[in-house]
Amino acid sequence: MSTVDDLKRVPLFSDLSEAELARFAEVAREREYPKNSVILFEDDPGDALYIVSGGQVKVVLIGEDGREVILSVLSDGDFFGEMSLIDDEPRSAHVIAMRDSRLLVLRRDDFQQQIQQHPSIALKVLKVMVQRLRRADAKIGGLVLLDVNGRVAKLLLDLSDESGGPKITRRLTHHTIAQMIGSSRETVSRAMRELTERKLIDVTRREITIRDKDGLSSLAGDRA
Ligand code: CMP
């Protein structure tokens, strides 16, 4: 697939014409990152924006003891690296490939030029940043206000919303879920068992299915 085809699938650029996308494609470089490779290091200076055109990456903070907190998982069409370009501060987090991933990289100057020429891109970046802030707020609320069963319930509901149905097909180990909700693998395994026994979810090797959305919502503290 050509870079223009990749760019067409990126919501950020949905208002651009074919000719504008072609111009964009000329300045975007394509890079491959194998699974587990670090794409951005926290605290490094930032001079480029990245767009995921294949694969999956995680945005993480890593503590001095090596523990990881996953702030977000990004996939096809998502972008990252905009924060350093906007405020000139170092990278706010590590970004690591969870699978072999293909990225489009835009240098700072090219990104800024595009934004100046197409204010609709700036508005879209803003919208995504607001969505990320809402998620971060919800996550802080969950950490303070919910027990682990509630946090797992909330994450599963978010993931099923994302996949548009009761089945969550995104492969997530208990270890990864633990890193997403600030808990340990053992505690997450216990919570998953409990939710299954209470017939709120079904778990197979390939997928997790939401069986009782209202029950999960009430655990997750969502008002009906
Ligand atoms: P930057 O700080 O340049 O480098 C790390 C990137 O991770 C950051 O830009 C954002 O693109 C992304 N990022 C940081 N925090 C979050 C978050 N809470 N949710 C989604 N993406 C994030």
PDB file of C-alpha atoms and ligand atoms in Angstrom:
ATOM      1  CA  MET A   1       0.000   0.000   0.000  1.00  0.00           C
ATOM      2  CA  SER A   2       1.280   3.519  -0.780  1.00  0.00           C
ATOM      3  CA  THR A   3       1.919   6.224   1.805  1.00  0.00           C
ATOM      4  CA  VAL A   4      -1.045   8.169   0.407  1.00  0.00           C
ATOM      5  CA  ASP A   5      -3.289   5.147   1.048  1.00  0.00           C
ATOM      6  CA  ASP A   6      -1.909   4.978   4.597  1.00  0.00           C
ATOM      7  CA  LEU A   7      -2.571   8.676   5.125  1.00  0.00           C
ATOM      8  CA  LYS A   8      -6.152   8.344   3.828  1.00  0.00           C
ATOM      9  CA  ARG A   9      -6.947   6.055   6.746  1.00  0.00           C
ATOM     10  CA  VAL A  10      -5.723   8.585   9.318  1.00  0.00           C
ATOM     11  CA  PRO A  11      -8.685  10.513  10.812  1.00  0.00           C
ATOM     12  CA  LEU A  12      -6.402  13.531  11.358  1.00  0.00           C
ATOM     13  CA  PHE A  13      -6.115  14.029   7.598  1.00  0.00           C
ATOM     14  CA  SER A  14      -9.654  13.136   6.534  1.00  0.00           C
ATOM     15  CA  ASP A  15     -10.339  16.659   5.201  1.00  0.00           C
ATOM     16  CA  LEU A  16      -7.308  16.751   2.898  1.00  0.00           C
ATOM     17  CA  SER A  17      -7.646  16.334  -0.852  1.00  0.00           C
ATOM     18  CA  GLU A  18      -5.780  13.647  -2.780  1.00  0.00           C
ATOM     19  CA  ALA A  19      -3.253  16.281  -3.975  1.00  0.00           C
ATOM     20  CA  GLU A  20      -2.666  17.523  -0.425  1.00  0.00           C
ATOM     21  CA  LEU A  21      -2.207  13.979   0.829  1.00  0.00           C
ATOM     22  CA  ALA A  22       0.308  13.362  -1.955  1.00  0.00           C
ATOM     23  CA  ARG A  23       2.275  16.432  -0.850  1.00  0.00           C
ATOM     24  CA  PHE A  24       2.122  15.168   2.708  1.00  0.00           C
ATOM     25  CA  ALA A  25       3.322  11.734   1.650  1.00  0.00           C
ATOM     26  CA  GLU A  26       6.434  13.302   0.124  1.00  0.00           C
ATOM     27  CA  VAL A  27       7.579  14.620   3.493  1.00  0.00           C
ATOM     28  CA  ALA A  28       6.501  11.668   5.683  1.00  0.00           C
ATOM     29  CA  ARG A  29       9.093   8.950   6.254  1.00  0.00           C
ATOM     30  CA  GLU A  30       8.102   5.352   6.866  1.00  0.00           C
ATOM     31  CA  ARG A  31       9.772   3.370   9.663  1.00  0.00           C
ATOM     32  CA  GLU A  32       9.400  -0.194  10.904  1.00  0.00           C
ATOM     33  CA  TYR A  33       9.751  -1.017  14.598  1.00  0.00           C
ATOM     34  CA  PRO A  34       9.974  -4.644  15.756  1.00  0.00           C
ATOM     35  CA  LYS A  35       7.907  -5.812  18.731  1.00  0.00           C
ATOM     36  CA  ASN A  36       9.280  -4.523  22.074  1.00  0.00           C
ATOM     37  CA  SER A  37      11.506  -1.862  20.530  1.00  0.00           C
ATOM     38  CA  VAL A  38      11.430   1.586  22.110  1.00  0.00           C
ATOM     39  CA  ILE A  39      10.211   4.240  19.673  1.00  0.00           C
ATOM     40  CA  LEU A  40      10.420   7.234  22.012  1.00  0.00           C
ATOM     41  CA  PHE A  41      12.193   7.598  25.326  1.00  0.00           C
ATOM     42  CA  GLU A  42      10.673   9.649  28.133  1.00  0.00           C
ATOM     43  CA  ASP A  43      12.662  12.863  28.739  1.00  0.00           C
ATOM     44  CA  ASP A  44      14.325  12.847  25.307  1.00  0.00           C
ATOM     45  CA  PRO A  45      13.875  16.012  23.252  1.00  0.00           C
ATOM     46  CA  GLY A  46      11.135  15.621  20.654  1.00  0.00           C
ATOM     47  CA  ASP A  47      11.347  16.648  17.037  1.00  0.00           C
ATOM     48  CA  ALA A  48       8.817  14.494  15.218  1.00  0.00           C
ATOM     49  CA  LEU A  49       5.204  13.343  15.159  1.00  0.00           C
ATOM     50  CA  TYR A  50       4.410   9.649  14.638  1.00  0.00           C
ATOM     51  CA  ILE A  51       1.369   8.065  13.032  1.00  0.00           C
ATOM     52  CA  VAL A  52       0.647   4.356  13.434  1.00  0.00           C
ATOM     53  CA  SER A  53       0.010   2.827  10.029  1.00  0.00           C
ATOM     54  CA  GLY A  54       0.241  -0.783  11.198  1.00  0.00           C
ATOM     55  CA  GLY A  55       0.690  -2.659  14.460  1.00  0.00           C
ATOM     56  CA  GLN A  56       0.197  -1.475  18.013  1.00  0.00           C
ATOM     57  CA  VAL A  57       2.201   0.635  20.470  1.00  0.00           C
ATOM     58  CA  LYS A  58       1.898   1.425  24.163  1.00  0.00           C
ATOM     59  CA  VAL A  59       2.525   4.731  25.933  1.00  0.00           C
ATOM     60  CA  VAL A  60       4.179   3.912  29.254  1.00  0.00           C
ATOM     61  CA  LEU A  61       5.796   5.369  32.325  1.00  0.00           C
ATOM     62  CA  ILE A  62       8.524   3.210  33.858  1.00  0.00           C
ATOM     63  CA  GLY A  63       9.392   3.545  37.545  1.00  0.00           C
ATOM     64  CA  GLU A  64      12.904   3.300  38.978  1.00  0.00           C
ATOM     65  CA  ASP A  65      12.130  -0.250  40.097  1.00  0.00           C
ATOM     66  CA  GLY A  66      11.203  -1.162  36.508  1.00  0.00           C
ATOM     67  CA  ARG A  67       7.443  -1.267  37.087  1.00  0.00           C
ATOM     68  CA  GLU A  68       5.424  -0.088  34.103  1.00  0.00           C
ATOM     69  CA  VAL A  69       2.160   1.832  33.946  1.00  0.00           C
ATOM     70  CA  ILE A  70       0.454   1.812  30.565  1.00  0.00           C
ATOM     71  CA  LEU A  71      -1.151   5.187  29.907  1.00  0.00           C
ATOM     72  CA  SER A  72      -2.595   4.191  26.555  1.00  0.00           C
ATOM     73  CA  VAL A  73      -2.494   1.634  23.759  1.00  0.00           C
ATOM     74  CA  LEU A  74      -2.509   3.113  20.254  1.00  0.00           C
ATOM     75  CA  SER A  75      -3.127   1.414  16.910  1.00  0.00           C
ATOM     76  CA  ASP A  76      -3.887   2.041  13.225  1.00  0.00           C
ATOM     77  CA  GLY A  77      -4.604   5.703  12.459  1.00  0.00           C
ATOM     78  CA  ASP A  78      -3.594   6.971  15.915  1.00  0.00           C
ATOM     79  CA  PHE A  79      -0.816   9.538  16.372  1.00  0.00           C
ATOM     80  CA  PHE A  80       1.645  10.308  19.156  1.00  0.00           C
ATOM     81  CA  GLY A  81       4.572  12.603  19.862  1.00  0.00           C
ATOM     82  CA  GLU A  82       2.502  15.770  19.407  1.00  0.00           C
ATOM     83  CA  MET A  83       3.021  16.988  22.983  1.00  0.00           C
ATOM     84  CA  SER A  84       6.725  17.803  22.655  1.00  0.00           C
ATOM     85  CA  LEU A  85       6.075  19.455  19.305  1.00  0.00           C
ATOM     86  CA  ILE A  86       3.442  21.694  20.841  1.00  0.00           C
ATOM     87  CA  ASP A  87       5.128  22.750  24.104  1.00  0.00           C
ATOM     88  CA  ASP A  88       8.825  22.164  23.333  1.00  0.00           C
ATOM     89  CA  GLU A  89       9.201  20.088  26.500  1.00  0.00           C
ATOM     90  CA  PRO A  90      10.895  16.652  26.532  1.00  0.00           C
ATOM     91  CA  ARG A  91       8.889  13.520  25.717  1.00  0.00           C
ATOM     92  CA  SER A  92       6.296  12.918  28.439  1.00  0.00           C
ATOM     93  CA  ALA A  93       6.447   9.097  28.286  1.00  0.00           C
ATOM     94  CA  HIS A  94       8.097   6.123  26.591  1.00  0.00           C
ATOM     95  CA  VAL A  95       6.375   4.721  23.525  1.00  0.00           C
ATOM     96  CA  ILE A  96       7.115   1.027  22.879  1.00  0.00           C
ATOM     97  CA  ALA A  97       6.001  -1.300  20.055  1.00  0.00           C
ATOM     98  CA  MET A  98       3.666  -4.016  21.418  1.00  0.00           C
ATOM     99  CA  ARG A  99       3.720  -5.742  18.017  1.00  0.00           C
ATOM    100  CA  ASP A 100       5.830  -5.283  14.906  1.00  0.00           C
ATOM    101  CA  SER A 101       4.710  -1.815  13.881  1.00  0.00           C
ATOM    102  CA  ARG A 102       4.894   0.494  10.898  1.00  0.00           C
ATOM    103  CA  LEU A 103       4.950   4.219  11.539  1.00  0.00           C
ATOM    104  CA  LEU A 104       4.866   7.370   9.478  1.00  0.00           C
ATOM    105  CA  VAL A 105       7.171  10.030  10.849  1.00  0.00           C
ATOM    106  CA  LEU A 106       6.677  13.757  10.260  1.00  0.00           C
ATOM    107  CA  ARG A 107       9.398  16.202  11.211  1.00  0.00           C
ATOM    108  CA  ARG A 108       8.497  19.129  13.459  1.00  0.00           C
ATOM    109  CA  ASP A 109       8.738  21.751  10.664  1.00  0.00           C
ATOM    110  CA  ASP A 110       6.581  19.748   8.292  1.00  0.00           C
ATOM    111  CA  PHE A 111       3.980  19.114  10.988  1.00  0.00           C
ATOM    112  CA  GLN A 112       3.859  22.801  11.914  1.00  0.00           C
ATOM    113  CA  GLN A 113       3.590  23.827   8.293  1.00  0.00           C
ATOM    114  CA  GLN A 114       0.697  21.407   7.754  1.00  0.00           C
ATOM    115  CA  ILE A 115      -1.106  22.748  10.797  1.00  0.00           C
ATOM    116  CA  GLN A 116      -0.723  26.319   9.586  1.00  0.00           C
ATOM    117  CA  GLN A 117      -1.999  25.444   6.136  1.00  0.00           C
ATOM    118  CA  HIS A 118      -4.848  23.252   7.416  1.00  0.00           C
ATOM    119  CA  PRO A 119      -6.395  24.534  10.651  1.00  0.00           C
ATOM    120  CA  SER A 120      -8.762  21.527  10.534  1.00  0.00           C
ATOM    121  CA  ILE A 121      -5.759  19.344  11.449  1.00  0.00           C
ATOM    122  CA  ALA A 122      -5.055  21.492  14.516  1.00  0.00           C
ATOM    123  CA  LEU A 123      -8.690  21.176  15.616  1.00  0.00           C
ATOM    124  CA  LYS A 124      -8.555  17.410  15.245  1.00  0.00           C
ATOM    125  CA  VAL A 125      -5.329  17.178  17.246  1.00  0.00           C
ATOM    126  CA  LEU A 126      -7.056  19.248  19.929  1.00  0.00           C
ATOM    127  CA  LYS A 127     -10.086  16.954  19.922  1.00  0.00           C
ATOM    128  CA  VAL A 128      -7.942  13.841  20.359  1.00  0.00           C
ATOM    129  CA  MET A 129      -5.986  15.534  23.161  1.00  0.00           C
ATOM    130  CA  VAL A 130      -9.241  16.383  24.931  1.00  0.00           C
ATOM    131  CA  GLN A 131     -10.376  12.752  24.594  1.00  0.00           C
ATOM    132  CA  ARG A 132      -7.049  11.646  26.079  1.00  0.00           C
ATOM    133  CA  LEU A 133      -7.476  14.069  28.977  1.00  0.00           C
ATOM    134  CA  ARG A 134     -10.986  12.724  29.624  1.00  0.00           C
ATOM    135  CA  ARG A 135      -9.598   9.173  29.696  1.00  0.00           C
ATOM    136  CA  ALA A 136      -6.756  10.214  31.984  1.00  0.00           C
ATOM    137  CA  ASP A 137      -9.270  11.921  34.324  1.00  0.00           C
ATOM    138  CA  ALA A 138     -11.423   8.779  34.345  1.00  0.00           C
ATOM    139  CA  LYS A 139      -8.334   6.681  35.065  1.00  0.00           C
ATOM    140  CA  ILE A 140      -7.308   8.870  38.019  1.00  0.00           C
ATOM    141  CA  GLY A 141     -10.898   8.689  39.311  1.00  0.00           C
ATOM    142  CA  GLY A 142     -10.867   4.895  38.939  1.00  0.00           C
ATOM    143  CA  LEU A 143      -7.554   4.548  40.766  1.00  0.00           C
ATOM    144  CA  VAL A 144      -8.835   6.527  43.725  1.00  0.00           C
ATOM    145  CA  LEU A 145     -12.492   5.546  43.808  1.00  0.00           C
ATOM    146  CA  LEU A 146     -12.696   1.927  42.582  1.00  0.00           C
ATOM    147  CA  ASP A 147     -11.422  -1.418  43.867  1.00  0.00           C
ATOM    148  CA  VAL A 148      -9.617  -3.748  41.456  1.00  0.00           C
ATOM    149  CA  ASN A 149     -12.819  -5.538  40.324  1.00  0.00           C
ATOM    150  CA  GLY A 150     -14.299  -2.141  39.496  1.00  0.00           C
ATOM    151  CA  ARG A 151     -11.188  -1.045  37.602  1.00  0.00           C
ATOM    152  CA  VAL A 152     -11.128  -4.278  35.570  1.00  0.00           C
ATOM    153  CA  ALA A 153     -14.859  -3.904  34.872  1.00  0.00           C
ATOM    154  CA  LYS A 154     -14.317  -0.325  33.677  1.00  0.00           C
ATOM    155  CA  LEU A 155     -11.429  -1.304  31.414  1.00  0.00           C
ATOM    156  CA  LEU A 156     -13.417  -4.176  29.868  1.00  0.00           C
ATOM    157  CA  LEU A 157     -16.379  -1.880  29.209  1.00  0.00           C
ATOM    158  CA  ASP A 158     -14.071   0.682  27.552  1.00  0.00           C
ATOM    159  CA  LEU A 159     -12.472  -2.013  25.398  1.00  0.00           C
ATOM    160  CA  SER A 160     -15.840  -3.417  24.327  1.00  0.00           C
ATOM    161  CA  ASP A 161     -16.985   0.125  23.420  1.00  0.00           C
ATOM    162  CA  GLU A 162     -13.828   0.438  21.351  1.00  0.00           C
ATOM    163  CA  SER A 163     -14.530  -2.836  19.501  1.00  0.00           C
ATOM    164  CA  GLY A 164     -18.201  -1.852  19.017  1.00  0.00           C
ATOM    165  CA  GLY A 165     -19.776  -4.992  20.524  1.00  0.00           C
ATOM    166  CA  PRO A 166     -19.717  -7.337  23.512  1.00  0.00           C
ATOM    167  CA  LYS A 167     -16.628  -9.222  22.313  1.00  0.00           C
ATOM    168  CA  ILE A 168     -13.138  -7.959  23.105  1.00  0.00           C
ATOM    169  CA  THR A 169     -10.820  -9.492  20.568  1.00  0.00           C
ATOM    170  CA  ARG A 170      -7.755  -7.420  21.368  1.00  0.00           C
ATOM    171  CA  ARG A 171      -5.288  -9.872  22.925  1.00  0.00           C
ATOM    172  CA  LEU A 172      -4.477  -8.739  26.463  1.00  0.00           C
ATOM    173  CA  THR A 173      -2.569 -10.754  29.037  1.00  0.00           C
ATOM    174  CA  HIS A 174      -3.438 -10.367  32.720  1.00  0.00           C
ATOM    175  CA  HIS A 175      -0.010  -8.770  33.085  1.00  0.00           C
ATOM    176  CA  THR A 176      -0.905  -6.094  30.504  1.00  0.00           C
ATOM    177  CA  ILE A 177      -4.323  -5.478  32.096  1.00  0.00           C
ATOM    178  CA  ALA A 178      -2.527  -5.057  35.444  1.00  0.00           C
ATOM    179  CA  GLN A 179      -0.218  -2.466  33.887  1.00  0.00           C
ATOM    180  CA  MET A 180      -3.215  -0.637  32.448  1.00  0.00           C
ATOM    181  CA  ILE A 181      -5.069  -0.346  35.758  1.00  0.00           C
ATOM    182  CA  GLY A 182      -2.169  -0.024  38.210  1.00  0.00           C
ATOM    183  CA  SER A 183      -2.420  -3.465  39.825  1.00  0.00           C
ATOM    184  CA  SER A 184      -0.561  -6.796  39.907  1.00  0.00           C
ATOM    185  CA  ARG A 185      -1.017  -9.789  37.596  1.00  0.00           C
ATOM    186  CA  GLU A 186      -2.137 -12.025  40.471  1.00  0.00           C
ATOM    187  CA  THR A 187      -4.810  -9.562  41.606  1.00  0.00           C
ATOM    188  CA  VAL A 188      -6.090  -9.150  38.031  1.00  0.00           C
ATOM    189  CA  SER A 189      -6.283 -12.945  37.578  1.00  0.00           C
ATOM    190  CA  ARG A 190      -8.343 -13.165  40.777  1.00  0.00           C
ATOM    191  CA  ALA A 191     -10.648 -10.351  39.614  1.00  0.00           C
ATOM    192  CA  MET A 192     -11.148 -11.968  36.172  1.00  0.00           C
ATOM    193  CA  ARG A 193     -12.037 -15.271  37.886  1.00  0.00           C
ATOM    194  CA  GLU A 194     -14.512 -13.517  40.134  1.00  0.00           C
ATOM    195  CA  LEU A 195     -16.181 -11.645  37.257  1.00  0.00           C
ATOM    196  CA  THR A 196     -16.469 -14.940  35.357  1.00  0.00           C
ATOM    197  CA  GLU A 197     -17.980 -16.747  38.371  1.00  0.00           C
ATOM    198  CA  ARG A 198     -20.486 -13.923  38.785  1.00  0.00           C
ATOM    199  CA  LYS A 199     -21.448 -14.472  35.107  1.00  0.00           C
ATOM    200  CA  LEU A 200     -20.527 -10.902  34.181  1.00  0.00           C
ATOM    201  CA  ILE A 201     -18.020 -12.019  31.524  1.00  0.00           C
ATOM    202  CA  ASP A 202     -16.994 -15.134  29.574  1.00  0.00           C
ATOM    203  CA  VAL A 203     -13.327 -15.755  28.923  1.00  0.00           C
ATOM    204  CA  THR A 204     -11.813 -18.029  26.279  1.00  0.00           C
ATOM    205  CA  ARG A 205      -8.252 -18.205  25.013  1.00  0.00           C
ATOM    206  CA  ARG A 206      -9.123 -15.962  22.090  1.00  0.00           C
ATOM    207  CA  GLU A 207     -11.532 -13.407  23.490  1.00  0.00           C
ATOM    208  CA  ILE A 208     -13.414 -11.924  26.411  1.00  0.00           C
ATOM    209  CA  THR A 209     -17.190 -11.478  26.068  1.00  0.00           C
ATOM    210  CA  ILE A 210     -19.277  -9.095  28.138  1.00  0.00           C
ATOM    211  CA  ARG A 211     -22.295 -11.109  29.404  1.00  0.00           C
ATOM    212  CA  ASP A 212     -23.874  -8.624  31.758  1.00  0.00           C
ATOM    213  CA  LYS A 213     -23.128  -5.031  30.810  1.00  0.00           C
ATOM    214  CA  ASP A 214     -25.350  -3.533  33.522  1.00  0.00           C
ATOM    215  CA  GLY A 215     -23.688  -5.653  36.202  1.00  0.00           C
ATOM    216  CA  LEU A 216     -20.232  -4.575  35.037  1.00  0.00           C
ATOM    217  CA  SER A 217     -21.325  -0.925  34.789  1.00  0.00           C
ATOM    218  CA  SER A 218     -22.558  -0.959  38.337  1.00  0.00           C
ATOM    219  CA  LEU A 219     -19.208  -2.429  39.525  1.00  0.00           C
ATOM    220  CA  ALA A 220     -17.421   0.248  37.502  1.00  0.00           C
ATOM    221  CA  GLY A 221     -19.412   2.939  39.313  1.00  0.00           C
ATOM    222  CA  ASP A 222     -21.161   4.138  36.150  1.00  0.00           C
ATOM    223  CA  ARG A 223     -24.551   5.679  36.680  1.00  0.00           C
ATOM    224  CA  ALA A 224     -27.223   4.227  34.385  1.00  0.00           C
TER     225      ALA A 224
HETATM  226  P1  CMP B   1       5.236  13.367  23.648  1.00  0.00           P
HETATM  227  O1  CMP B   1       5.240  13.855  25.063  1.00  0.00           O
HETATM  228  O2  CMP B   1       5.878  14.192  22.620  1.00  0.00           O
HETATM  229  O3  CMP B   1       5.888  11.892  23.632  1.00  0.00           O
HETATM  230  C1  CMP B   1       5.168  10.834  24.296  1.00  0.00           C
HETATM  231  C2  CMP B   1       3.788  10.776  23.705  1.00  0.00           C
HETATM  232  O4  CMP B   1       2.908   9.835  24.313  1.00  0.00           O
HETATM  233  C3  CMP B   1       3.055  12.100  23.931  1.00  0.00           C
HETATM  234  O5  CMP B   1       3.703  13.107  23.200  1.00  0.00           O
HETATM  235  C4  CMP B   1       1.656  11.730  23.507  1.00  0.00           C
HETATM  236  O6  CMP B   1       1.557  11.657  22.099  1.00  0.00           O
HETATM  237  C5  CMP B   1       1.574  10.313  24.066  1.00  0.00           C
HETATM  238  N1  CMP B   1       0.855  10.328  25.366  1.00  0.00           N
HETATM  239  C6  CMP B   1       1.284  10.809  26.548  1.00  0.00           C
HETATM  240  N2  CMP B   1       0.336  10.638  27.503  1.00  0.00           N
HETATM  241  C7  CMP B   1      -0.714  10.030  26.905  1.00  0.00           C
HETATM  242  C8  CMP B   1      -1.987   9.571  27.350  1.00  0.00           C
HETATM  243  N3  CMP B   1      -2.384   9.696  28.626  1.00  0.00           N
HETATM  244  N4  CMP B   1      -2.810   8.993  26.448  1.00  0.00           N
HETATM  245  C9  CMP B   1      -2.424   8.829  25.157  1.00  0.00           C
HETATM  246  N5  CMP B   1      -1.224   9.228  24.681  1.00  0.00           N
HETATM  247  C10 CMP B   1      -0.377   9.829  25.536  1.00  0.00           C
END
